[in-house]
Amino acid sequence: KNEVEQSPQNLTAQEGEFITINCSYSVGISALHWLQQHPGGGIVSLFMLSSGKKKHGRLIATINIQEKHSSLHITASHPRDSAVYICAVNTGKLIFGQGTTLQVKP
Amino acid sequence: GAVVSQHPSRVICKSGTSVKIECRSLDFQATTMFWYRQFPKQSLMLMATSNEGSKATYEQGVEKDKFLINHASLTLSTLTVTSAHPEDSSFYICSAKGVTDTQYFGPGTRLTVL
């Protein structure tokens, strides 16, 4: 079993929909990252969380340390949100989930 | 936010040649740099961690004589793939960390070995 599990693996949504991507982990961590990878490959760091909730524009990330679970929400999704979203946990080094491929259709 | 650059963005080389990839932190001092490899449809895998001025720490299964890492300054780390073979074709990504725990990722380098 992977130390970091994301769900779903693939997600197709219509523009405007509310999207949730989940991440569960089984190791002790100091922080959790949500990353966005576009088709060209470059990676952008969206959030780093160690507790609670963070919001940036239409993106919201939450983490429950006791349950070892985090969620990334996208409100009012847009086709430009189409990308791979990756959860990574910091155990001293980063361990990555397999990613969630999101496609938002107009 | 902080910026990390990689050069080149794409490289195609013949089997048996060596390829050097540069990773630079443009607006902060990176005490630690990380090198990752990503195969198609797979997640990132950490190859090695390098601290400025000291030898890199390689992950299990990564050949240190094949993937030479140099972190000679607080803004530059290089990864040299020696005697490259087609199975080394991959997407190589670096990240850099300063005094905080936040890692800033480079745009990646796509290596194709013919």
CSV table of N, CA and C in Angstrom, one decimal, chain B residues 51-98:
chain,number,residue,atom,x,y,z
B,51,ASN,N,22.9,19.3,-0.2
B,51,ASN,CA,23.1,20.5,0.7
B,51,ASN,C,24.4,21.2,0.2
B,52,GLU,N,24.3,22.5,0.2
B,52,GLU,CA,25.4,23.3,-0.4
B,52,GLU,C,26.7,23.0,0.3
B,53,GLY,N,27.7,22.7,-0.5
B,53,GLY,CA,29.0,22.4,0.0
B,53,GLY,C,29.3,21.0,0.5
B,54,SER,N,28.3,20.1,0.4
B,54,SER,CA,28.5,18.8,0.9
B,54,SER,C,28.1,17.8,-0.1
B,55,LYS,N,28.4,16.5,0.1
B,55,LYS,CA,28.0,15.5,-0.9
B,55,LYS,C,26.5,15.2,-0.8
B,56,ALA,N,26.0,14.9,-2.0
B,56,ALA,CA,24.6,14.6,-2.1
B,56,ALA,C,24.2,13.3,-1.4
B,57,THR,N,23.0,13.2,-0.9
B,57,THR,CA,22.5,11.9,-0.3
B,57,THR,C,21.6,11.3,-1.3
B,58,TYR,N,21.9,10.1,-1.8
B,58,TYR,CA,21.1,9.5,-2.8
B,58,TYR,C,20.1,8.5,-2.2
B,59,GLU,N,19.0,8.4,-2.9
B,59,GLU,CA,17.9,7.5,-2.5
B,59,GLU,C,18.4,6.0,-2.9
B,60,GLN,N,17.8,5.1,-2.2
B,60,GLN,CA,18.1,3.7,-2.5
B,60,GLN,C,17.8,3.4,-4.0
B,61,GLY,N,18.7,2.7,-4.7
B,61,GLY,CA,18.4,2.4,-6.1
B,61,GLY,C,18.9,3.4,-7.1
B,62,VAL,N,19.4,4.5,-6.6
B,62,VAL,CA,19.9,5.6,-7.5
B,62,VAL,C,21.4,5.5,-7.5
B,63,GLU,N,22.0,5.3,-8.7
B,63,GLU,CA,23.4,5.1,-8.8
B,63,GLU,C,24.1,6.5,-8.8
B,64,LYS,N,24.9,6.7,-7.7
B,64,LYS,CA,25.6,8.0,-7.5
B,64,LYS,C,26.6,8.2,-8.6
B,65,ASP,N,27.2,7.2,-9.2
B,65,ASP,CA,28.2,7.3,-10.2
B,65,ASP,C,27.6,7.6,-11.5
B,66,LYS,N,26.3,7.4,-11.7
B,66,LYS,CA,25.7,7.6,-12.9
B,66,LYS,C,25.0,9.0,-12.9
B,67,PHE,N,24.5,9.4,-11.8
B,67,PHE,CA,23.8,10.7,-11.6
B,67,PHE,C,24.6,11.5,-10.7
B,68,LEU,N,25.5,12.3,-11.3
B,68,LEU,CA,26.4,13.1,-10.5
B,68,LEU,C,25.8,14.4,-10.1
B,69,ILE,N,25.8,14.8,-8.8
B,69,ILE,CA,25.1,16.0,-8.3
B,69,ILE,C,26.2,16.9,-7.7
B,70,ASN,N,26.2,18.1,-8.1
B,70,ASN,CA,27.1,19.1,-7.5
B,70,ASN,C,26.3,20.3,-7.0
B,71,HIS,N,26.5,20.7,-5.8
B,71,HIS,CA,25.8,21.9,-5.2
B,71,HIS,C,26.8,22.8,-4.7
B,72,ALA,N,27.5,23.5,-5.6
B,72,ALA,CA,28.7,24.2,-5.3
B,72,ALA,C,28.4,25.6,-4.7
B,73,SER,N,27.2,26.1,-4.9
B,73,SER,CA,26.8,27.4,-4.4
B,73,SER,C,25.4,27.4,-3.8
B,74,LEU,N,25.0,28.5,-3.2
B,74,LEU,CA,23.7,28.5,-2.6
B,74,LEU,C,22.6,28.8,-3.6
B,75,THR,N,23.0,29.0,-4.9
B,75,THR,CA,22.0,29.2,-5.9
B,75,THR,C,22.0,28.3,-7.1
B,76,LEU,N,22.9,27.3,-7.0
B,76,LEU,CA,23.1,26.5,-8.2
B,76,LEU,C,23.4,25.0,-7.8
B,77,SER,N,22.6,24.1,-8.4
B,77,SER,CA,22.9,22.7,-8.3
B,77,SER,C,22.9,22.1,-9.7
B,78,THR,N,23.8,21.2,-10.0
B,78,THR,CA,23.8,20.5,-11.3
B,78,THR,C,23.6,19.0,-11.1
B,79,LEU,N,22.9,18.4,-12.1
B,79,LEU,CA,22.8,17.0,-12.2
B,79,LEU,C,23.3,16.6,-13.5
B,80,THR,N,24.3,15.7,-13.5
B,80,THR,CA,24.9,15.2,-14.7
B,80,THR,C,24.6,13.7,-14.9
B,81,VAL,N,23.9,13.4,-16.0
B,81,VAL,CA,23.6,12.0,-16.3
B,81,VAL,C,24.7,11.5,-17.1
B,82,THR,N,25.5,10.6,-16.6
B,82,THR,CA,26.7,10.1,-17.3
B,82,THR,C,26.4,8.9,-18.1
B,83,SER,N,27.0,8.8,-19.3
B,83,SER,CA,26.8,7.7,-20.2
B,83,SER,C,25.3,7.3,-20.3
B,84,ALA,N,24.6,8.3,-20.7
B,84,ALA,CA,23.1,8.2,-20.8
B,84,ALA,C,22.7,7.0,-21.7
B,85,HIS,N,21.6,6.3,-21.3
B,85,HIS,CA,21.0,5.3,-22.1
B,85,HIS,C,19.6,5.6,-22.3
B,86,PRO,N,18.9,4.9,-23.3
B,86,PRO,CA,17.5,5.2,-23.5
B,86,PRO,C,16.6,5.1,-22.2
B,87,GLU,N,17.0,4.2,-21.3
B,87,GLU,CA,16.2,4.0,-20.1
B,87,GLU,C,16.3,5.2,-19.2
B,88,ASP,N,17.3,6.1,-19.4
B,88,ASP,CA,17.4,7.3,-18.6
B,88,ASP,C,16.5,8.4,-19.1
B,89,SER,N,15.8,8.2,-20.2
B,89,SER,CA,14.9,9.2,-20.7
B,89,SER,C,13.8,9.4,-19.7
B,90,SER,N,13.6,10.6,-19.3
B,90,SER,CA,12.6,10.9,-18.3
B,90,SER,C,12.5,12.4,-18.1
B,91,PHE,N,11.6,12.8,-17.2
B,91,PHE,CA,11.4,14.2,-16.9
B,91,PHE,C,12.1,14.4,-15.6
B,92,TYR,N,13.1,15.3,-15.5
B,92,TYR,CA,13.9,15.5,-14.3
B,92,TYR,C,13.5,16.9,-13.8
B,93,ILE,N,13.2,16.9,-12.5
B,93,ILE,CA,12.7,18.1,-11.8
B,93,ILE,C,13.5,18.4,-10.6
B,94,CYS,N,13.9,19.6,-10.4
B,94,CYS,CA,14.6,20.0,-9.2
B,94,CYS,C,13.7,20.9,-8.3
B,95,SER,N,14.0,20.9,-7.0
B,95,SER,CA,13.3,21.8,-6.2
B,95,SER,C,14.3,22.4,-5.2
B,96,ALA,N,14.0,23.5,-4.6
B,96,ALA,CA,15.0,24.2,-3.8
B,96,ALA,C,14.3,24.7,-2.5
B,97,LYS,N,15.0,24.6,-1.4
B,97,LYS,CA,14.5,25.0,-0.1
B,97,LYS,C,15.4,25.9,0.6
B,98,GLY,N,14.9,27.0,1.1
B,98,GLY,CA,15.8,27.9,1.9
B,98,GLY,C,15.6,27.7,3.4
